Tab-separated table of C-alpha atoms and ligand atoms in Angstrom:
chain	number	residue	atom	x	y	z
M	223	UNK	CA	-22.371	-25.788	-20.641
M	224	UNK	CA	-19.427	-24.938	-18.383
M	225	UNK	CA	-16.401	-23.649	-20.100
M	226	UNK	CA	-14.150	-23.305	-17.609
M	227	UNK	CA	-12.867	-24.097	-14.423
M	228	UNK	CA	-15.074	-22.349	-11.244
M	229	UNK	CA	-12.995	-19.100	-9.907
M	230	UNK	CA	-14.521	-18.005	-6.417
M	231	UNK	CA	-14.650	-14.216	-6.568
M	232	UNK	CA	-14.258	-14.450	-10.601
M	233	UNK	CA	-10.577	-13.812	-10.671
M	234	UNK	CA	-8.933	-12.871	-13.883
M	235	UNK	CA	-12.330	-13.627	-15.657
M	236	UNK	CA	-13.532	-10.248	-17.946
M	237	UNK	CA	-16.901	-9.755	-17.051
M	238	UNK	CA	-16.973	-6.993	-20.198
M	239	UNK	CA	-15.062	-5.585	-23.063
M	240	UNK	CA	-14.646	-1.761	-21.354
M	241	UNK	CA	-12.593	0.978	-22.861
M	242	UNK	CA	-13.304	3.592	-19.607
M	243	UNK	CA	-10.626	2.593	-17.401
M	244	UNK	CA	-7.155	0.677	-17.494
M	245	UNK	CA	-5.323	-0.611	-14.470
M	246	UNK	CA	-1.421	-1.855	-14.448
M	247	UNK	CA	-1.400	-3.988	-11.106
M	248	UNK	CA	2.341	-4.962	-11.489
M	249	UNK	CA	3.172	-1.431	-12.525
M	250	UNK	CA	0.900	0.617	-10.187
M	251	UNK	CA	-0.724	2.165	-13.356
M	252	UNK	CA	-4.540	3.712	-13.275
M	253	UNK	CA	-5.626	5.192	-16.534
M	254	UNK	CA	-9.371	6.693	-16.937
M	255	UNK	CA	-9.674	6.920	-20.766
M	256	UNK	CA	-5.973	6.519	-21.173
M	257	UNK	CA	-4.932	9.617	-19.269
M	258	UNK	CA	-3.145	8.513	-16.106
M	259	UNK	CA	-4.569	9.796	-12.664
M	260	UNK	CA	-1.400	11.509	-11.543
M	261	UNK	CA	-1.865	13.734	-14.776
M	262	UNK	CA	-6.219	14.259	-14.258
M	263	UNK	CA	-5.005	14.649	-10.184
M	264	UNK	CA	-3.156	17.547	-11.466
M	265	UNK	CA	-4.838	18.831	-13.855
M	266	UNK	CA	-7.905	18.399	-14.250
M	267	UNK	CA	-11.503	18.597	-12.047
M	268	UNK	CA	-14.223	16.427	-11.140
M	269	UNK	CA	-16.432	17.262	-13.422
M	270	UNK	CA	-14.467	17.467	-16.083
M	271	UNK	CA	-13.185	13.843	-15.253
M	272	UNK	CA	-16.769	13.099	-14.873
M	273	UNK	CA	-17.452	13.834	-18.543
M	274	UNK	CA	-14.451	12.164	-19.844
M	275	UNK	CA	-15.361	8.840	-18.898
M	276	UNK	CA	-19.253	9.127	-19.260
M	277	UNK	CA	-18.544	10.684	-22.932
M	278	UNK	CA	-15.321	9.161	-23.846
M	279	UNK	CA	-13.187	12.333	-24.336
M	280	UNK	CA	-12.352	15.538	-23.297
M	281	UNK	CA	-14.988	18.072	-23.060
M	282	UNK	CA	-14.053	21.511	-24.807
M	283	UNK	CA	-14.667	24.894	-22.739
M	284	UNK	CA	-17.749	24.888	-24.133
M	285	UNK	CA	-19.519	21.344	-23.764
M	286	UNK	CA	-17.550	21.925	-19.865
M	287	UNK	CA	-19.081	24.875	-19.340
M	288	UNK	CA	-22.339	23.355	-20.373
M	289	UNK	CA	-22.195	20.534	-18.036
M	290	UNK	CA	-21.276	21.991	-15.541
M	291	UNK	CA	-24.491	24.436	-15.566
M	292	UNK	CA	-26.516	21.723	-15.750
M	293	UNK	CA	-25.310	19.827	-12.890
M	294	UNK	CA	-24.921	23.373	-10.846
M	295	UNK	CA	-29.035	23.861	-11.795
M	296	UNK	CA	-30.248	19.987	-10.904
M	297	UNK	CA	-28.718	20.169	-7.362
M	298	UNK	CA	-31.765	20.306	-5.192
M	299	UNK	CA	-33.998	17.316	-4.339
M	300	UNK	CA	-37.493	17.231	-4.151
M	301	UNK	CA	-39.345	17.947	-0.997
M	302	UNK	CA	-41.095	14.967	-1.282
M	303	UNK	CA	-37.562	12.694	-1.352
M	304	UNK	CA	-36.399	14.998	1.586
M	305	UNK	CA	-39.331	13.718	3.755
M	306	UNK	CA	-38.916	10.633	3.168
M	307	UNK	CA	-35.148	10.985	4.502
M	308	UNK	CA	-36.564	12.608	7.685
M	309	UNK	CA	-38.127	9.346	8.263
M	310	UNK	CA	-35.406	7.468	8.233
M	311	UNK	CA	-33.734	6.426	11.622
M	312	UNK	CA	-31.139	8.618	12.885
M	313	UNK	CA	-28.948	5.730	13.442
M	314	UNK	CA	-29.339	4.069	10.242
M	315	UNK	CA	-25.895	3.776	8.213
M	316	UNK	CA	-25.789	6.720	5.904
M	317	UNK	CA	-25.269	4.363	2.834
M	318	UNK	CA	-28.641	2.610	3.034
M	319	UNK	CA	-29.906	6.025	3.304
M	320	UNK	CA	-28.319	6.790	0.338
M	321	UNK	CA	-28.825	3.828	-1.439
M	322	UNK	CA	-33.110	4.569	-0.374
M	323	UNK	CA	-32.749	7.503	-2.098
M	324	UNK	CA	-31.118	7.382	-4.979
M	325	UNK	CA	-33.750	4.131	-5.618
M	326	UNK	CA	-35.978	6.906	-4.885
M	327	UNK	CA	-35.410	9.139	-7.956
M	328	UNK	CA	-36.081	6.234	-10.175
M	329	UNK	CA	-40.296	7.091	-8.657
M	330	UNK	CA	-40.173	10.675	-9.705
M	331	UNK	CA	-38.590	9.789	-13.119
M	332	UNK	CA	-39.849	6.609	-14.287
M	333	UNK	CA	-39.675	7.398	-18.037
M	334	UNK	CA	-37.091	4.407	-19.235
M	335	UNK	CA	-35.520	5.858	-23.012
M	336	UNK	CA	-32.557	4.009	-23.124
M	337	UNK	CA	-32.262	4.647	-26.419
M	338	UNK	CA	-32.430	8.704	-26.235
M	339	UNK	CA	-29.520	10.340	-25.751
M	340	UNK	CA	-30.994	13.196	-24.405
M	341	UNK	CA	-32.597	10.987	-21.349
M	342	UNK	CA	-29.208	9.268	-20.790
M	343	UNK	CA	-27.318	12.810	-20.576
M	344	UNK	CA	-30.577	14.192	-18.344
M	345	UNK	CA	-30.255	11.027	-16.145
M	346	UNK	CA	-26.343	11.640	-15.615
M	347	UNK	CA	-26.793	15.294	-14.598
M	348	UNK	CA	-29.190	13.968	-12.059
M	349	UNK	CA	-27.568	11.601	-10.292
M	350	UNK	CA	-24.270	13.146	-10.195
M	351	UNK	CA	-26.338	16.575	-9.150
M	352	UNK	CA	-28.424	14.974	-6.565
M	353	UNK	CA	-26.171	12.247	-4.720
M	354	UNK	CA	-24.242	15.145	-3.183
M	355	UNK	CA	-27.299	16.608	-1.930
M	356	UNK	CA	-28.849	13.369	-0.441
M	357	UNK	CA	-25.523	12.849	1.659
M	358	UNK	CA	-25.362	16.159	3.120
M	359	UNK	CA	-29.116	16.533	3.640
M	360	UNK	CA	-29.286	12.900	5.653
M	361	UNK	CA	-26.255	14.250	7.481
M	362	UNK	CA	-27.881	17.512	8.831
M	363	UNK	CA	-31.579	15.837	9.418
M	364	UNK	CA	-30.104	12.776	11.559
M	365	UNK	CA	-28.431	15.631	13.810
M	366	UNK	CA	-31.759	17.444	13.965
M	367	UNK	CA	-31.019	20.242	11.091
M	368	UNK	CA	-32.815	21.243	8.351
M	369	UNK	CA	-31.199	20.646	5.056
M	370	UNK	CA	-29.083	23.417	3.514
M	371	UNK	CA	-30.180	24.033	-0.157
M	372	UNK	CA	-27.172	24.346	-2.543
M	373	UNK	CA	-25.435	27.443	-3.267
M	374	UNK	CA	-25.297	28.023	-7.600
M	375	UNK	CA	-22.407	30.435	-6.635
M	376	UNK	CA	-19.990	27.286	-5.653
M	377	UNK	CA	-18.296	24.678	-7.721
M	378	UNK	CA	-19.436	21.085	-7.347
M	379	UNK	CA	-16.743	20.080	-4.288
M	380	UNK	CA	-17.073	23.791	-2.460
M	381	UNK	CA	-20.971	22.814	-2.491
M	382	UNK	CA	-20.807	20.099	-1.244
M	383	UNK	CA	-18.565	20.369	2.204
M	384	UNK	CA	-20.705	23.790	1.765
M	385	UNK	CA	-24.445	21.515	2.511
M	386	UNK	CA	-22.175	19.061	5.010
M	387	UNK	CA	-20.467	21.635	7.373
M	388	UNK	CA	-23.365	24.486	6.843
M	389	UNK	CA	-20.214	27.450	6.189
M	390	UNK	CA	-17.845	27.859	3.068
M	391	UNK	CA	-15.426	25.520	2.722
M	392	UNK	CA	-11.591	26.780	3.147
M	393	UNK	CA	-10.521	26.776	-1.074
M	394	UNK	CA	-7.677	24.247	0.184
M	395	UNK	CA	-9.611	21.521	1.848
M	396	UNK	CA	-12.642	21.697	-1.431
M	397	UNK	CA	-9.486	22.215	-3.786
M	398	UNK	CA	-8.241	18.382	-2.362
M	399	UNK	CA	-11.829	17.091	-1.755
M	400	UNK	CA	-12.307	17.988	-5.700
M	401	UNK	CA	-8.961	16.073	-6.127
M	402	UNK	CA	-10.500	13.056	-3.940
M	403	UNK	CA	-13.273	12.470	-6.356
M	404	UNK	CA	-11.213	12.348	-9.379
M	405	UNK	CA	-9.105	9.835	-7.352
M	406	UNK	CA	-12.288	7.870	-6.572
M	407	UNK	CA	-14.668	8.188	-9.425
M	408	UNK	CA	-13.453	5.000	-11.479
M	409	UNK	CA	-11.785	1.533	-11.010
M	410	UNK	CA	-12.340	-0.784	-13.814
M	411	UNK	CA	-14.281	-4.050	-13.140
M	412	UNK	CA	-14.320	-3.892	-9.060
M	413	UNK	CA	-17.562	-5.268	-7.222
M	414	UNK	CA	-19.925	-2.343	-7.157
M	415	UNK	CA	-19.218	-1.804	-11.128
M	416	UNK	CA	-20.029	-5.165	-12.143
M	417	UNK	CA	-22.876	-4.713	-9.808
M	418	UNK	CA	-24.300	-1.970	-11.325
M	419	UNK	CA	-23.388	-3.568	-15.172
M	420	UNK	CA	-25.209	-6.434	-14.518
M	421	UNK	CA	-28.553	-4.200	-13.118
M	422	UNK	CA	-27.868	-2.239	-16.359
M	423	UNK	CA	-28.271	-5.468	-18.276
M	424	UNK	CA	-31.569	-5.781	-17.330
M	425	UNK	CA	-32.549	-2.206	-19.098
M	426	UNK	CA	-33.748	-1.167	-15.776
M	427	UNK	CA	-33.699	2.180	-15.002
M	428	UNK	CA	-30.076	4.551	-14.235
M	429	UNK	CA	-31.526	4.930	-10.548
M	430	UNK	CA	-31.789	1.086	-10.024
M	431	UNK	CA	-28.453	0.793	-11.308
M	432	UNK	CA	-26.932	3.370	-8.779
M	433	UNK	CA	-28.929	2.339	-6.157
M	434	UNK	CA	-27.679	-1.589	-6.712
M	435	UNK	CA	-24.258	-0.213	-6.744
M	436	UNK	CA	-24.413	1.865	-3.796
M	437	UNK	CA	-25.153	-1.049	-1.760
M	438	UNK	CA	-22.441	-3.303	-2.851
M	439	UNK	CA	-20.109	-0.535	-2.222
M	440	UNK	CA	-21.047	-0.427	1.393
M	441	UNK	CA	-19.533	-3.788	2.333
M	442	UNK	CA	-16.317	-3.673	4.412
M	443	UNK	CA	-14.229	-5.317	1.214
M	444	UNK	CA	-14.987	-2.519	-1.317
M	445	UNK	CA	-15.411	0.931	-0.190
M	446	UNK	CA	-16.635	0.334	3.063
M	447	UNK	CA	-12.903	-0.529	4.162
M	448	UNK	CA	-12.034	2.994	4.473
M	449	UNK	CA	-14.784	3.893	7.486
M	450	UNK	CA	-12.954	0.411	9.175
M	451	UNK	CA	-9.135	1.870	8.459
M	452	UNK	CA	-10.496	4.776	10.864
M	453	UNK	CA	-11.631	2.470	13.449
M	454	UNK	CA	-8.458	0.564	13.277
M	455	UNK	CA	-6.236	3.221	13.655
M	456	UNK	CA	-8.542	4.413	16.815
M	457	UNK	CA	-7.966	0.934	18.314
M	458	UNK	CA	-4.006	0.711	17.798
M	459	UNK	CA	-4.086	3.976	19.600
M	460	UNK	CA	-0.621	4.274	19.733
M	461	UNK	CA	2.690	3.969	17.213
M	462	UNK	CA	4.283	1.204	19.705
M	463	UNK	CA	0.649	-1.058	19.502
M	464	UNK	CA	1.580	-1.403	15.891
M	465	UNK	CA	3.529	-4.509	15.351
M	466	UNK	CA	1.576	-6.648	17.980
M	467	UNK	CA	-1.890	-5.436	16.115
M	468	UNK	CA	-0.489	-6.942	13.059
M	469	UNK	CA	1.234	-9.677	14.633
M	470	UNK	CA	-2.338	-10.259	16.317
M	471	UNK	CA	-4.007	-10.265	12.707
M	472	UNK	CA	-2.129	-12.571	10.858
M	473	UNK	CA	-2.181	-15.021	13.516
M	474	UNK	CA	-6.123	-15.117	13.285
M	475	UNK	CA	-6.063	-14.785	9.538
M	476	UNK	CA	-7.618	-11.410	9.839
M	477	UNK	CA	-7.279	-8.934	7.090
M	478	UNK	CA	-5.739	-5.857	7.857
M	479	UNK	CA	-8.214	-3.010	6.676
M	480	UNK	CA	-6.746	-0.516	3.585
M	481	UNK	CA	-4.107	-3.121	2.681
M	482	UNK	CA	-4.074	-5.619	-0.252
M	483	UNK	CA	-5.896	-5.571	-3.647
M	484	UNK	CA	-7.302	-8.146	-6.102
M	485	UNK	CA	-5.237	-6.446	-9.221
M	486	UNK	CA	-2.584	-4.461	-7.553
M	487	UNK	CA	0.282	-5.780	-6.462
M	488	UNK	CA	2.446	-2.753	-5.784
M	489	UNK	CA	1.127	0.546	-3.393
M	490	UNK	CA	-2.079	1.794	-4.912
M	491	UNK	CA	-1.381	4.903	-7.080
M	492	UNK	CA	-4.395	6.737	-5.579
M	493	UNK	CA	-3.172	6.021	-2.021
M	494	UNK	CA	0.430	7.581	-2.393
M	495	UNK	CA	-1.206	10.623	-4.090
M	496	UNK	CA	-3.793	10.374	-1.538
M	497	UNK	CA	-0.977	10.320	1.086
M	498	UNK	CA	0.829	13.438	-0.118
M	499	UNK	CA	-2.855	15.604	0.288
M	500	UNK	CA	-3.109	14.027	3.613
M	501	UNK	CA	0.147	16.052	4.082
M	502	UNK	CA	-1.097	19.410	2.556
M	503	UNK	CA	-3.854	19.288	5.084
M	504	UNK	CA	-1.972	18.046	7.946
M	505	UNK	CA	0.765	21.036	7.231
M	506	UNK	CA	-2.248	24.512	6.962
M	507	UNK	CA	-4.585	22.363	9.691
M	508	UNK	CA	-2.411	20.933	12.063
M	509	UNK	CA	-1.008	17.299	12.609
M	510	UNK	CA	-2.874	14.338	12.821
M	511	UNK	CA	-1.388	11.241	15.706
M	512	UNK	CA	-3.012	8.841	13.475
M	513	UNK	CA	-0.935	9.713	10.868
M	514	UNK	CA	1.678	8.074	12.782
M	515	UNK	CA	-0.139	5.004	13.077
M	516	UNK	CA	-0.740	4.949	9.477
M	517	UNK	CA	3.220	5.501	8.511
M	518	UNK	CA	3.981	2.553	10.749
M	519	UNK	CA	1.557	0.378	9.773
M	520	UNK	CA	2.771	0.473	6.306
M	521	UNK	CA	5.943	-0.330	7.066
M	522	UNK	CA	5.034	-3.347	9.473
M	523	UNK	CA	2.384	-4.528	6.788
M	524	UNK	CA	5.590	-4.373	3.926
M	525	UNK	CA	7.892	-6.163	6.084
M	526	UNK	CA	5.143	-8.582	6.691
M	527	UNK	CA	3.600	-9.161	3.677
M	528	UNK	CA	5.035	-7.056	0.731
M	529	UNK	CA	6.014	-10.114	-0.381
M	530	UNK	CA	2.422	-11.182	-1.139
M	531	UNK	CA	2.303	-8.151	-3.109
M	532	UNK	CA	-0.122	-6.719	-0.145
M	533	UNK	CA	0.195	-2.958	0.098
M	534	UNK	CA	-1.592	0.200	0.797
M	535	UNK	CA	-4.638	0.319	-1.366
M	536	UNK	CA	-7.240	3.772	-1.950
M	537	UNK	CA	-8.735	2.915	1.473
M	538	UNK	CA	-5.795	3.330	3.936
M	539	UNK	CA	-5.001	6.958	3.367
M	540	UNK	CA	-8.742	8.608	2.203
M	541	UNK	CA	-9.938	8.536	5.684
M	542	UNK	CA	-7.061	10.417	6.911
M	543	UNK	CA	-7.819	13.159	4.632
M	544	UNK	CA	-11.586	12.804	5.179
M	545	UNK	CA	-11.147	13.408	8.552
M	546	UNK	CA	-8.991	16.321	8.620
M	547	UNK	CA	-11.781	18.311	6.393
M	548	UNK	CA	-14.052	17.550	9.470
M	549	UNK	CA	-16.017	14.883	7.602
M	550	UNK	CA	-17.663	12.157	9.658
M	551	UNK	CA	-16.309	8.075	9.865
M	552	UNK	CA	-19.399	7.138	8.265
M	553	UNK	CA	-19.781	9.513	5.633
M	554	UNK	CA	-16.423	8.395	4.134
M	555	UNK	CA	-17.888	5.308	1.512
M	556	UNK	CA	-20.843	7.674	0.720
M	557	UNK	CA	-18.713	10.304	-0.199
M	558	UNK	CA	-16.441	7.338	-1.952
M	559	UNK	CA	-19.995	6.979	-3.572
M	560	UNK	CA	-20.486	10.818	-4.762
M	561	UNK	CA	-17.437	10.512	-6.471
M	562	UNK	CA	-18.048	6.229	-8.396
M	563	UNK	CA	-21.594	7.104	-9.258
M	564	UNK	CA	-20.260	8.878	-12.379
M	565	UNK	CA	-17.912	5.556	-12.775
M	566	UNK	CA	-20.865	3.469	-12.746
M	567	UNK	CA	-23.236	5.826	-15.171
M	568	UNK	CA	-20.286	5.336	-17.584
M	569	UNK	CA	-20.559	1.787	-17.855
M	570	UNK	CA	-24.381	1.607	-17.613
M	571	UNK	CA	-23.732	4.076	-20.973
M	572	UNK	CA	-20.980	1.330	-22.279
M	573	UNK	CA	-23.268	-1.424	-21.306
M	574	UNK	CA	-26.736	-0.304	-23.312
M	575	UNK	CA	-24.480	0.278	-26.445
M	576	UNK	CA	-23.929	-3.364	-26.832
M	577	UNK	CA	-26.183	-4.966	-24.174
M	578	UNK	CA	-26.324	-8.332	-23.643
M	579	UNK	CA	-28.145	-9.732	-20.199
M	580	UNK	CA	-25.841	-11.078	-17.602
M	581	UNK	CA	-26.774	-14.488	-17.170
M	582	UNK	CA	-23.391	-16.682	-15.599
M	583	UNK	CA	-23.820	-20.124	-15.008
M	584	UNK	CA	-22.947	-22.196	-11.640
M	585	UNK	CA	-21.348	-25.413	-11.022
M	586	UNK	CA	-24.123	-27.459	-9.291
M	587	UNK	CA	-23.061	-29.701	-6.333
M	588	UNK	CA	-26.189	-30.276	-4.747
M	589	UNK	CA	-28.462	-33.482	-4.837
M	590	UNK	CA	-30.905	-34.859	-6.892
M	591	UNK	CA	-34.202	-36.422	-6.930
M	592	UNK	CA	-34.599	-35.881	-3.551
M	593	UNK	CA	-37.662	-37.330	-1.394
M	594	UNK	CA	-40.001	-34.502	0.208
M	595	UNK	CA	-39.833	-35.458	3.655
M	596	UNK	CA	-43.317	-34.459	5.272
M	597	UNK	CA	-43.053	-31.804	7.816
M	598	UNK	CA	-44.024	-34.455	11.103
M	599	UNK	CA	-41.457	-36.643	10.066
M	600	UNK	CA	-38.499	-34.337	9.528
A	171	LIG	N1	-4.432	-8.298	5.314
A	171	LIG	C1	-3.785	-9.479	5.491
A	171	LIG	N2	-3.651	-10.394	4.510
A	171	LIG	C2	-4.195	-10.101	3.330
A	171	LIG	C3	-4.865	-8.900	3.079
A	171	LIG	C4	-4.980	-7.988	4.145
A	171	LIG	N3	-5.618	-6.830	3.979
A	171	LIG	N4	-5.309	-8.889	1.812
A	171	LIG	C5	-4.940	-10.054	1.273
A	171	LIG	N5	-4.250	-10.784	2.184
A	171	LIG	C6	-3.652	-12.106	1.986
A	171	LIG	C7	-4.724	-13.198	2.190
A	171	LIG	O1	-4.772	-13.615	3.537
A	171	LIG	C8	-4.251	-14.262	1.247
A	171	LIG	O2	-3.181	-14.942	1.850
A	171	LIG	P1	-2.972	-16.532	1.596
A	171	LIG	O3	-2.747	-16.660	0.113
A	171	LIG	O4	-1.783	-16.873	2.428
A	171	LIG	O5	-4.235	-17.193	2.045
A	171	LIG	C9	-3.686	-13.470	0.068
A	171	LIG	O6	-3.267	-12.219	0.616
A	171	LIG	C10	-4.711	-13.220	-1.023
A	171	LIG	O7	-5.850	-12.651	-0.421
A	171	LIG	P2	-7.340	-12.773	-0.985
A	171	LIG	O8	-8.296	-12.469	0.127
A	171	LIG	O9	-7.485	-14.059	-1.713
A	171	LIG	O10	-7.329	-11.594	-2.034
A	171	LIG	P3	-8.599	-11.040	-2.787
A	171	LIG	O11	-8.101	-10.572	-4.094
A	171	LIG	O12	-9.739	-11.996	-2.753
A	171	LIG	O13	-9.025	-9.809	-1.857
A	171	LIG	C11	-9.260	-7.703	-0.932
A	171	LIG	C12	-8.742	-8.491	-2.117
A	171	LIG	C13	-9.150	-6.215	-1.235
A	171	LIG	C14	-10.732	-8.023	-0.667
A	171	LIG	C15	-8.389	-8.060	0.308
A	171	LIG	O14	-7.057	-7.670	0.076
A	171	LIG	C16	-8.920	-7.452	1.592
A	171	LIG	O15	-9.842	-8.000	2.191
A	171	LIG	N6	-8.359	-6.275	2.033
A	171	LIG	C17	-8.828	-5.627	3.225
A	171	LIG	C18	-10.102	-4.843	2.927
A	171	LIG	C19	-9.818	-3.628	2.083
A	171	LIG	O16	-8.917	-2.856	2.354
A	171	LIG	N7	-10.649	-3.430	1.047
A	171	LIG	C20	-10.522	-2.301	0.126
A	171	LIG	C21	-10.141	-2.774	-1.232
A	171	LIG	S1	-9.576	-1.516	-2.347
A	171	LIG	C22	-10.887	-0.469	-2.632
A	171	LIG	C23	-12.177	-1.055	-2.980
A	171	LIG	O17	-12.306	-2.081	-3.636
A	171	LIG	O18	-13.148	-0.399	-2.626
C-alpha cells in the first residue's frame, strides 16, 4: 500500500512521535526537553544534559550526583577491547575505529533486558563512560602511545582532553569542550538518530544501536562535515580566495561544507553560540587566520544564498574551536559522537517504550517477469 507521494531523503515525513528534542527552523529555535540550548549552554553540564533527555527531566543533586559516580567509575575499557584497537591500522579513520568498538561492547555484555530498567540505566552509563575512552585510547595507540587510564579526580570533559593530550586540561578550554557536548548531544530526527531508532526497532542490543549510528554519522553530510569545513578553510588559504572559492562552488553545484540545513532556515543556534566560544579561546590562546576565512565566508555564502535560507549550520564553527584546544581534524565527528551517543540512547529508551519495527515501503520501478539470461549468452 503506498500512502503517499515518494520524498527522496524523507523530507517533512515523521519517522516517530519524540518528545526529547524540538527544533524551530524558521525561528532558529533548539529545545532538548523544552529547555532551550542557549539556557542548558549556560547553565547547565553535560552530564546533567545527558540525564535530562535520557530520563526526561531534571536530575536533583542527588540522582546528579549519582550519575555522575557511575559514569566517573565505568570509564575504563577492558584490556581485551584495548587490544583489539592496537590492531587496528594506524591510518584507519578514527570513526570506524570507534564505531569497531563500541560494536565491541555489545561481546562483553550480551545480556539483552530491554525490559529492565536497571540494564537500560547500566547500558547508558557504559556507553557514555566508555566512548570517551575508546577515542582517546585509538588516538594515543595510532601515534605509538600507550593508553592513558582515566583520572576519577576529573569531571567528564577535563577527562577526556585529560586521556587525548596526556596533561590537565586548562579549566577554560574543558569548561567550553563541556559546553560543546551539550551543544552537540541532540538534534531531533537527523540521519544518525533515525539510524540508530530503526536498529533499536529490531530489540537489538544498545551497542548495535550506537555502533549503527556512529557510522552514519561519519558521512560528510551529517557530522562528518565539520572535519571537511577544516580542510576547506586550509584550501581557501587566504581571506581574498574567498569569493572565487564560492563563486567556483556554485558553478559546479558543489556544496559548500558547514552551510545549509534540512530544517533550518536561519543561522544554526549552536553555530552562533559556537562562534562566540571560538572567540573566548581565540582571545586567552591567541588568534586563529582561519577565523578570518570563516567570517568571510559567511558573509559571501549570505549574499549568495541567504536567500535559499542556506546559512551557517553546527559544522562551520565546531572545528574552529576543536582546533584551538589542540584536538586533531579527524577526531572532530568522533568527538561530535561522544557528545550524540547520549542523544541516540535517549531515543533507543523512547523507542522500546512503544516499539514498533521499522519496516517503510518503496515505490518499485523495476521490471517484471524477467527471462534468466544464461551466463554464455549474456
Ligand atoms: N552549499 C551550496 N548550496 C547548498 C548547500 C550548501 N552547503 N546546502 C544546500 N544548498 C542548496 C542546494 O544546492 C539546493 O539548491 P537548488 O534548490 O537550487 O537545487 C538547495 O540548497 C536545497 O539543498 P538540498 O541538498 O536539497 O538540501 P538537503 O536538505 O537535502 O541537505 C544538507 C541538507 C545539510 C545535507 C546540505 O545543506 C549540505 O549538503 N550541506 C553541506 C554539508 C554540511 O554542512 N552538513 C552538515 C549538516 S548539519 C549537521 C549534521 O547534520 O550533522
Amino acid at each position: 500500500m503506498t500512502v503517499c507521494e515518494f520524498r527522496p531523503g524523507l523530507e517533512g515525513i515523521p519517522a516517530a512521535q519524540s518528545s526529547i528534542s524540538h527544533v524551530d527552523g524558521q525561528k532558529g529555535i533548539l529545545e532538548y526537553r523544552g529547555i532551550r540550548i542557549e539556557e542548558l549552554a549556560e547553565k547547565s553540564t553535560f552530564l546533567e544534559t545527558a540525564y535530562l533527555l535520557i530520563w526526561g527531566e531534571l536530575p536533583t543533586k542527588e540522582e546528579l550526583e549519582a550519575f555522575e559516580h557511575e559514569v566517573r567509575f565505568h570509564r575504563r575499557i577492558k584490556y581485551r577491547i584495548r587490544d583489539m584497537m592496537k590492531c587496528f591500522p594506524e591510518s584507519g579513520h578514527p570513526m570506524d575505529a570507534l564505531q569497531a568498538s563500541a560494536a565491541a561492547l555489545g561481546l562483553f555484555y550480551s545480556l539483552r533486558d530491554l525490559h529492565n530498567p536497571a540494564y537500560i540505566r547500566d547500558s547508558v552509563v557504559r556507553l557514555i563512560a566508555t566512548i570517551p575512552t575508546m577515542v582517546a585510547a585509538f588516538q594515543l595507540m595510532r601515534k605509538g602511545n600507550d593508553p592513558v587510564k582515566p583520572r576519577d579526580d576529573l569531571d567528564y570533559s577535563a577527562n577526556f582532553l585529560y586521556m587525548l593530550n596526556e596533561k590537565e586540561p586548562d579549566p577554560l578550554a574543558a569548561k567550553i569542550f563541556d559546553i560543546c557536548l551539550i551543544l552537540h548531544v541532540e538534534h531531533t530526527m537527523n540521519a544518525s538518530t533515525f539510524s540508530a531508532r530503526v536498529t533499536a526497532s529490531t530489540l537489538t542490543d544498545p551497542y548495535a544501536v550506537v555502533a549503527s549510528a556512529v557510522g552514519t554519522l561519519g558521512g560528510p553530510l551529517h557530522g562528518g562535515a565539520n572535519e571537511e569545513v577544516i580542510q576547506m578553510l586550509e584550501e581557501i588559504g587566504s581571506v581574498e580566495n574567498v569569493r572565487p572559492y564560492v563563486d567556483n562552488c556554485l558553478e559546479r553545484k558543489a556544496k559548500i561544507m558547514g552551510f545549509g540545513h534540512r530544517v533550518y532556515k536561519v543561522k544554526d543556534p549552536r553555530a552562533t553560540i559556537l562562534q562566540t566560544l571560538a572567540e573566548q579561546l581565540f582571545e586567552k590562546f591567541g588568534y586563529d587566520k582561519y577565523y578570518e576565512i570563516a567570517l568571510e565566508m559567511e558573509r559571501v555564502v549570505e549574499e549568495k544564498l541567504g536567500s535559499k535560507g542556506i546559512y551557517p549550520n553546527v559544522d562551520f564553527y565546531s572545528g574552529l574551536v576543536y582546533r584551538k584546544m589542540g584536538i586533531p581534524t579527524d577526531l572532530f565527528t568522533p568527538v561530535f559522537a561522544i557528545a550524540r551517543v547520549a542523544g541516540w540512547l535517549a531515543h533507543w529508551k523512547e523507542q522500546l517504550a512503544e516499539n514498533r519495527i521499522f519496516r517503510p515501503t518503496q515505490i518499485y520501478d523495476g521490471r517484471h517477469e524477467a527471462p534468466y539470461i544464461p551466463i554464455e549468452q549474456r
